[in-house]
Short mmCIF file of C-alpha atoms and ligand atoms in Angstrom, two decimals:
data_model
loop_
_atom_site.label_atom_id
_atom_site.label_comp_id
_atom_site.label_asym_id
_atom_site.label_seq_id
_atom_site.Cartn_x
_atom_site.Cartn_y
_atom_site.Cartn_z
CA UNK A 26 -17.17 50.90 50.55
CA UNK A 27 -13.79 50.24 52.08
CA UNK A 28 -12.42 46.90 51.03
CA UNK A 29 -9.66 45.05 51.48
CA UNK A 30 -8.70 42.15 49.32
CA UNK A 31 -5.99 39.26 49.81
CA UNK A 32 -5.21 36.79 47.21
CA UNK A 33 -5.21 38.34 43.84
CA UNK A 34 -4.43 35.30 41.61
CA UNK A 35 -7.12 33.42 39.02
CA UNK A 36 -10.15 34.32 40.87
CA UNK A 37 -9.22 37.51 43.38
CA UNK A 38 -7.88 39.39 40.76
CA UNK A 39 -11.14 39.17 38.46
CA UNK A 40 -13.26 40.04 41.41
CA UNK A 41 -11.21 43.23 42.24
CA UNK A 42 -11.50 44.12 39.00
CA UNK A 43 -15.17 43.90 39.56
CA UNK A 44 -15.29 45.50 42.45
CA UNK A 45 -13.09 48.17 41.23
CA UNK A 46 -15.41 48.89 38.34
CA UNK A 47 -18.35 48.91 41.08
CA UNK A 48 -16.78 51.96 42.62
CA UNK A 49 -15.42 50.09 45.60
CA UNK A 50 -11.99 51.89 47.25
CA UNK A 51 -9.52 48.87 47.45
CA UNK A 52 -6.58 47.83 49.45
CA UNK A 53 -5.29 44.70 48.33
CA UNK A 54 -2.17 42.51 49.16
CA UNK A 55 -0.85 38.63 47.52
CA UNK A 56 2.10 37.14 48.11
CA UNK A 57 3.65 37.83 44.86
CA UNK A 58 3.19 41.19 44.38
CA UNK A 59 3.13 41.57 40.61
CA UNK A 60 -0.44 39.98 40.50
CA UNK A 61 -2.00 43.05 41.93
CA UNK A 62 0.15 45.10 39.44
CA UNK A 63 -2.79 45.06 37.49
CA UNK A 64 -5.11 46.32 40.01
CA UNK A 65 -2.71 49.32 41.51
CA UNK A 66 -2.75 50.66 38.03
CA UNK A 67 -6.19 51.00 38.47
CA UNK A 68 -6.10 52.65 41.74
CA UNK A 69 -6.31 50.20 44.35
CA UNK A 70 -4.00 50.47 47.05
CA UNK A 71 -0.82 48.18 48.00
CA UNK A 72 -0.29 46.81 51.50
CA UNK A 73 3.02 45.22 52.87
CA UNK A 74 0.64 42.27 54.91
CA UNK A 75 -2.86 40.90 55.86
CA UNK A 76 -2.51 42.95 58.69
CA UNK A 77 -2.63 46.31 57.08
CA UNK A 78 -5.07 45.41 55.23
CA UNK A 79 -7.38 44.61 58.00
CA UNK A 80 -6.12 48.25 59.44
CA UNK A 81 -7.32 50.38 56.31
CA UNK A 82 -10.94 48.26 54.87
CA UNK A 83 -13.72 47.83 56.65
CA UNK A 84 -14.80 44.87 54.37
CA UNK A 85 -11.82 42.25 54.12
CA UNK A 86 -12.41 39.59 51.76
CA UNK A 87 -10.05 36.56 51.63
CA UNK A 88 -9.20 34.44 48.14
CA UNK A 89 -5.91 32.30 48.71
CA UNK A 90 -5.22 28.69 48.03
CA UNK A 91 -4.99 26.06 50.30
CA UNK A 92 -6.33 25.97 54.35
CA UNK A 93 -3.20 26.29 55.41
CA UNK A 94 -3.19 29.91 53.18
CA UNK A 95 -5.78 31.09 55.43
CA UNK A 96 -5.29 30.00 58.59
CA UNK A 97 -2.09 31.91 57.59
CA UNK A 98 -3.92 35.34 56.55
CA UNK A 99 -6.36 34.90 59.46
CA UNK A 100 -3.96 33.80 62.30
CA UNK A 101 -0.05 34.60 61.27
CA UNK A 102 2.42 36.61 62.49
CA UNK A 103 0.84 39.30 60.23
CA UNK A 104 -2.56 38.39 59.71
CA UNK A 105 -5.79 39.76 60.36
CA UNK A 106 -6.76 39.09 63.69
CA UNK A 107 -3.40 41.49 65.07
CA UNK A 108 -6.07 44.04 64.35
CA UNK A 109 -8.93 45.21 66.63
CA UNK A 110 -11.84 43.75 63.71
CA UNK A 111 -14.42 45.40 65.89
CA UNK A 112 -17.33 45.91 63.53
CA UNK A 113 -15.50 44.79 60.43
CA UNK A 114 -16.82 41.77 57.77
CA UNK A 115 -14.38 39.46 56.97
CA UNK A 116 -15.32 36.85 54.07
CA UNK A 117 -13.44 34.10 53.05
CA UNK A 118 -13.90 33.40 49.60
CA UNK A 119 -11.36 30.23 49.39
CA UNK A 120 -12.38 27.15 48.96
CA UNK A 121 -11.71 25.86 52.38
CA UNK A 122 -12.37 23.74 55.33
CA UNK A 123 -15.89 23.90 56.82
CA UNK A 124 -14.26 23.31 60.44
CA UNK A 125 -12.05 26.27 59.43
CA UNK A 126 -14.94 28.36 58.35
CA UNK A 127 -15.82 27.80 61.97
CA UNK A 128 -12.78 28.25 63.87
CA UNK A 129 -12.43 32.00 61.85
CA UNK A 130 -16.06 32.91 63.10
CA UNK A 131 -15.90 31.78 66.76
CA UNK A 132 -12.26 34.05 66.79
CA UNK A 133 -14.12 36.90 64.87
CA UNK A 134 -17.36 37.03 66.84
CA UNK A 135 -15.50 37.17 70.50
CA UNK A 136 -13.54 40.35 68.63
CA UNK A 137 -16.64 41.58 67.37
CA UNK A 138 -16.38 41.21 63.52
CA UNK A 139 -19.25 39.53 61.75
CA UNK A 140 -17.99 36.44 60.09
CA UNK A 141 -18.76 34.58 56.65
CA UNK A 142 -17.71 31.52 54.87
CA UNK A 143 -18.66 32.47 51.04
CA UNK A 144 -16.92 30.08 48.42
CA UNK A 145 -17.76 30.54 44.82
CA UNK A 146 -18.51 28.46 41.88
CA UNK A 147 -18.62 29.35 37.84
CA UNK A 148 -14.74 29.55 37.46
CA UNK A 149 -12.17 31.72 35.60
CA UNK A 150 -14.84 32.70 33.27
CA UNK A 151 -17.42 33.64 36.00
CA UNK A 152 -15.43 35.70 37.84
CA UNK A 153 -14.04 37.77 35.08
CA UNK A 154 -17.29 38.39 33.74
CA UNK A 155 -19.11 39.33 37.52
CA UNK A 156 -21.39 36.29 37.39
CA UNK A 157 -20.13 34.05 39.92
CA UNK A 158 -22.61 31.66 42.25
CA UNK A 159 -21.59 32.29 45.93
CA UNK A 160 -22.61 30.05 48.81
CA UNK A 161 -22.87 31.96 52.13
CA UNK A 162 -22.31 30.69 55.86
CA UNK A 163 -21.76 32.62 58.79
CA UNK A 164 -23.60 35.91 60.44
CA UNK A 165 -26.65 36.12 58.68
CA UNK A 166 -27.20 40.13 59.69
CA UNK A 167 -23.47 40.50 57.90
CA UNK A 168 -24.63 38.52 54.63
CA UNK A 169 -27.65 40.94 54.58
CA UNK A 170 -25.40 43.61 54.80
CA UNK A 171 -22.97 43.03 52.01
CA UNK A 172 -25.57 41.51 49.58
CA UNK A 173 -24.82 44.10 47.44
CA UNK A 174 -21.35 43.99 47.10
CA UNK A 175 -21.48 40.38 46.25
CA UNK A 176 -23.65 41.16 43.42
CA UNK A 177 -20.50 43.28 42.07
CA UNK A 178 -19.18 40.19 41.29
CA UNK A 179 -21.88 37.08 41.71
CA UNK A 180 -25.32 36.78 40.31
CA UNK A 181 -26.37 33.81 42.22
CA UNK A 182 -25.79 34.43 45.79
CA UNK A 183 -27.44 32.28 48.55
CA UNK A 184 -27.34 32.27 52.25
CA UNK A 185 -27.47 28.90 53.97
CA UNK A 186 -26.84 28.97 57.51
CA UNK A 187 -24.36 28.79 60.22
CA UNK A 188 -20.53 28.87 59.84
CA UNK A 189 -19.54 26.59 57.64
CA UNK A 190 -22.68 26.20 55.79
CA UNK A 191 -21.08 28.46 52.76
CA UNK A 192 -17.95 25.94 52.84
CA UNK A 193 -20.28 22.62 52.69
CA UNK A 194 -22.07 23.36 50.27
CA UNK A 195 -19.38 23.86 48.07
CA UNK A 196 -18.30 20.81 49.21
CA UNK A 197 -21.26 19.20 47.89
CA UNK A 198 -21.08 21.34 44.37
CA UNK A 199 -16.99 19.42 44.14
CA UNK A 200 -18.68 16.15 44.94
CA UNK A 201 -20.57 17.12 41.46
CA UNK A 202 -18.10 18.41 39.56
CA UNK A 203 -15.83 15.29 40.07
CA UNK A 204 -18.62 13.40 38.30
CA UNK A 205 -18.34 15.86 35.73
CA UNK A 206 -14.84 15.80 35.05
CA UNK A 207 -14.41 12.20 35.00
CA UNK A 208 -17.53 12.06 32.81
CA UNK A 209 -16.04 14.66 30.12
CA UNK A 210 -12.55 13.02 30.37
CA UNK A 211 -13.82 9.57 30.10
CA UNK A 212 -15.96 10.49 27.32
CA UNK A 213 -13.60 12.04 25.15
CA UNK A 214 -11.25 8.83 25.43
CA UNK A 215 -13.93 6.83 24.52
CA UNK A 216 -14.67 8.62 21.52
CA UNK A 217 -11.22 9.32 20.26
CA UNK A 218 -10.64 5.82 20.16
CA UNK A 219 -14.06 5.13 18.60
CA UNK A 220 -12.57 7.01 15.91
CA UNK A 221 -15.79 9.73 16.10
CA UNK A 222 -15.29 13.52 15.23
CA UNK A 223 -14.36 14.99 19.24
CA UNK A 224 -16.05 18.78 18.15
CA UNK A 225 -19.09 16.74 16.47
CA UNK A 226 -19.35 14.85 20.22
CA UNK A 227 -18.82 18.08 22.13
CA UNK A 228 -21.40 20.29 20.04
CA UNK A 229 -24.18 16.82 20.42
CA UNK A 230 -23.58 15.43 23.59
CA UNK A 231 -23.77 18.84 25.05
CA UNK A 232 -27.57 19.50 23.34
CA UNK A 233 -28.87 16.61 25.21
CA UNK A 234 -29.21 15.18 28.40
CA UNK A 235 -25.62 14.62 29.20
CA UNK A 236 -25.01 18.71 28.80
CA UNK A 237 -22.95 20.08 31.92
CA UNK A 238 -20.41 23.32 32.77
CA UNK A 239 -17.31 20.79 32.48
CA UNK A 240 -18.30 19.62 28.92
CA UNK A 241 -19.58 23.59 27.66
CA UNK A 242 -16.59 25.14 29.00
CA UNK A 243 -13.20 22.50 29.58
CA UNK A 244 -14.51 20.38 26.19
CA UNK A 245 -13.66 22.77 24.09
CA UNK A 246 -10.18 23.70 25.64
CA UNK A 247 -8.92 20.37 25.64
CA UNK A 248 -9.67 19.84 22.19
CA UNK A 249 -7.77 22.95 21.38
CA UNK A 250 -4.56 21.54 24.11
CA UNK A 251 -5.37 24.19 26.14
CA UNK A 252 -4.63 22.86 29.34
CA UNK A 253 -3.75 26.14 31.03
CA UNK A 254 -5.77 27.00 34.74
CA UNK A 255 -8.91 27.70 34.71
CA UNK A 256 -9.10 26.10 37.99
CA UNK A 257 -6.15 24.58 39.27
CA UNK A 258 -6.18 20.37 39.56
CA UNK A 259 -3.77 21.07 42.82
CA UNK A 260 -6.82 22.99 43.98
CA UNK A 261 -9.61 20.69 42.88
CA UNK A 262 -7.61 18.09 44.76
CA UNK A 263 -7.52 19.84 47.85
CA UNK A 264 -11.33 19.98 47.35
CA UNK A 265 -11.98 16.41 46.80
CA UNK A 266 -9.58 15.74 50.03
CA UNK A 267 -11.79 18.23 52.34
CA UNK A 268 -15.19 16.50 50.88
CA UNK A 269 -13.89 13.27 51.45
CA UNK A 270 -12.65 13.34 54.84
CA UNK A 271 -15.64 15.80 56.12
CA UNK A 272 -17.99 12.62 54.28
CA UNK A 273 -15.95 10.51 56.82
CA UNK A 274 -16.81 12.81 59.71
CA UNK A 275 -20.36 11.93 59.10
CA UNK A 276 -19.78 8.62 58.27
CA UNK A 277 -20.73 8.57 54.70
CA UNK A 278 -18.91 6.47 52.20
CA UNK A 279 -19.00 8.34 48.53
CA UNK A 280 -17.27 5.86 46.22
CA UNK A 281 -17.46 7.62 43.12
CA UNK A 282 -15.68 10.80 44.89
CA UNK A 283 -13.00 8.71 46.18
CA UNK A 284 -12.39 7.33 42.53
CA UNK A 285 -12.01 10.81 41.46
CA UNK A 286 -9.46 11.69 44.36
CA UNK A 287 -6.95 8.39 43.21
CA UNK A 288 -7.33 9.86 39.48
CA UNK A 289 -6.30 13.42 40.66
CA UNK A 290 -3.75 11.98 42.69
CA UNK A 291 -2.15 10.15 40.20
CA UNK A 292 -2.36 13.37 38.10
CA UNK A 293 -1.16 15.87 40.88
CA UNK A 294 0.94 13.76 43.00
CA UNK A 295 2.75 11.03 40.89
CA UNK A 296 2.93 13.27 37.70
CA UNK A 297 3.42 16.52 39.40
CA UNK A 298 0.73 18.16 36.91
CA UNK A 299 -1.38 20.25 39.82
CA UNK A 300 -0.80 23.71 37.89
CA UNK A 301 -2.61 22.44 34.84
CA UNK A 302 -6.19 23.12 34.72
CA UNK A 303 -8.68 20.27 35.95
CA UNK A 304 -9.23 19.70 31.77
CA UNK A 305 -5.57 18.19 31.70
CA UNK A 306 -7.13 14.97 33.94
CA UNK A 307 -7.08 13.86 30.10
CA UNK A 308 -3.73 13.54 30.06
CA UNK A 309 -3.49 10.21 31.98
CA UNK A 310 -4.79 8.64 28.54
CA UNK A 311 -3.61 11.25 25.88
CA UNK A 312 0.50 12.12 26.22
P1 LIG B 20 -4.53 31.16 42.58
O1 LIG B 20 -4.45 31.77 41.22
O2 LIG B 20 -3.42 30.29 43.06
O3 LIG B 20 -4.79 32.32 43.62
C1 LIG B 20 -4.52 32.25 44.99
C2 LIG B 20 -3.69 33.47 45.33
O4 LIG B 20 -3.53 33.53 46.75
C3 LIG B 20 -2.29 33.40 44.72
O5 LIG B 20 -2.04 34.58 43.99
C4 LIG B 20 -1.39 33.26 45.93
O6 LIG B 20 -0.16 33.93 45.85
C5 LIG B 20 -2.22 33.91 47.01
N1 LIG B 20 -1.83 33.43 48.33
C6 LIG B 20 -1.71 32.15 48.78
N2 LIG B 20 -1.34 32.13 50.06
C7 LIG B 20 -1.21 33.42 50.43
C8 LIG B 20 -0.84 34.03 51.63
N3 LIG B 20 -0.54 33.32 52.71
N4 LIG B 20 -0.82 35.39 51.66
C9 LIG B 20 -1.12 36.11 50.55
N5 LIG B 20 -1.48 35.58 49.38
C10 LIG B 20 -1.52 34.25 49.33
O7 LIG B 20 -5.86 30.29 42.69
P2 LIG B 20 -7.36 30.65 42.21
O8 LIG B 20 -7.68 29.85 41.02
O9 LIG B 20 -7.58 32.11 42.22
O10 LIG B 20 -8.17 29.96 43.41
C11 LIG B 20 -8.27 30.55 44.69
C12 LIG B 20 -9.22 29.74 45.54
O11 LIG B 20 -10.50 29.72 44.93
C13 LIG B 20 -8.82 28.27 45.73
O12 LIG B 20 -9.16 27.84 47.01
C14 LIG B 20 -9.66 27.56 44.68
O13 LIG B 20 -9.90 26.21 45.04
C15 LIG B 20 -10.92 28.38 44.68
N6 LIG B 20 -11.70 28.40 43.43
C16 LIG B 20 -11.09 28.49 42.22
C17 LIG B 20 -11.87 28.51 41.07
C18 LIG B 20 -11.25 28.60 39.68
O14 LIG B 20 -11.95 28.26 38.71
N7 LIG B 20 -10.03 29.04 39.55
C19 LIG B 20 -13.25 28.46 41.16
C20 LIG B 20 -13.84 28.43 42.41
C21 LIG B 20 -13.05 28.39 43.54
P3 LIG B 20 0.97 33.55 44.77
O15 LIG B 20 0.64 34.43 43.62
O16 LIG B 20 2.26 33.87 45.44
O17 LIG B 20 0.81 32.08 44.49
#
């Protein structure tokens, strides 16, 4: 297949590498071009913008950061939609705004692409080792379609519904993980000053009924002061904003979320630690 990939940081780069070894011809363009150095010396193919990547694939996934990153690839100067997308998929992988997720479909259905909304959960890890979980909204004939290309790099991949579907319930899987992360932080503090052995905790708490992905995979890490990304906390915090204020939109008041947001704040905003990994929330108690 023909695909075109933009956004080859963390997460895009381990899924072109996937899709690479799948067999897939790629054309690929990020904003800083060495991070798809990687993936030219392993034949995909360098574009100069969004655009011309939307010229040569006929399957055009997005991975960038923030909203604003997409509505950017989507709707810029040189983005996507200056091409005729007639009877092209384009898949936004981002984490990203379910109102977004609908904006890009109603522009790419009255062109005549098929449209999806397919943000992914299971990490660094996850997508270097092709196992991701992908949650799909948009043109259900389109997911059917490329259900086999997801698999190159997913191994739970479900369709849920309408445009923005995908988006929300990632939304929902953040409102999760923010429980998580405060858990595992929280519990390490508690410990360490308890004066308990922190591996001892990690290998115990996580054989019983407290086990989670946070603890398995950021426990360890933070323990070793490995507090490298992993999954950005700038990025997490974007995701707690979008849950929150799409919670607000349906007039639903989630608490324990919000407490999350004010500690991610404090750790993105006030200490200016957003490129650290999620794991370094830790280091509002531990200097
Ligand atoms: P990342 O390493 O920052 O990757 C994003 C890439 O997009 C960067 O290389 C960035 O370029 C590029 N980019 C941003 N705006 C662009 C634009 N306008 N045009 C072209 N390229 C652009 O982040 P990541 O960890 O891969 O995460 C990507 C998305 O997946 C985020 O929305 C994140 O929330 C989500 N996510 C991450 C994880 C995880 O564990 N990492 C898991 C699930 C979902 P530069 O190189 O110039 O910065």
């Amino acid at each position: 297949m023909k695909i075109g990939f933009i956004g080859t940081g963390v997460m895009g780069n381990a899924i072109c590498l996937n899709l690479l070894q799948s067999g897939h011809e790629l054309w690929v363009y990020n904003r800083t071009k060495s991070k798809a150095e990687n993936l030219m010396d392993r034949g995909a193919k360098w574009c100069a913008n969004p655009q011309k990547v939307a010229e040569q694939a006929d399957v055009i996934f997005t991975m960038v950061g923030f909203p604003s990153d997409v509505e950017d690839v989507y709707f810029g100067e040189h983005g996507i939609f200056k091409v005729a997308v007639k009877g092209k998929y384009l898949v936004d992988l981002t984490t990203s705004k379910p109102q977004l997720a609908q904006k890009i479909y109603a522009t790419g259905e009255k062109l005549g692409a098929k449209v999806l909304d397919a943000p992914v959960s299971g990490g660094d890890l996850g997508a270097k080792n092709g196992t991701l979980t992908i949650m799909v909204g948009g043109d259900q004939a389109g997911f059917n379609k490329l259900k086999a290309v997801f698999g190159d790099f997913g191994k739970q991949v479900q369709y849920f519904g309408p445009a923005g579907s995908g988006q929300n319930t990632k939304m929902a899987n953040q409102i999760m993980i923010a429980g998580t992360m405060t858990g595992l932080t929280e519990m390490l503090v508690y410990a360490q000053q308890a004066g308990l052995d922190l591996s001892k905790v990690l290998k115990t708490v996580g054989a019983g009924s407290a086990a989670n992905w946070s603890l398995t995979n950021y426990g360890p890490r933070i323990l070793k002061n490995d507090y490298s990304p992993g999954f950005f906390s700038k990025h997490f915090l974007k995701d707690l904003r979008i849950a929150l204020d799409t919670a607000k939109e349906m007039k639903l008041d989630l608490p324990a979320t919000k407490q999350a947001k004010k500690l991610y704040e404090t750790m993105v905003d006030k200490q200016q630690l957003g490129d650290l990994g999620t794991q370094g929330l830790i280091k509002l108690w531990w200097q």
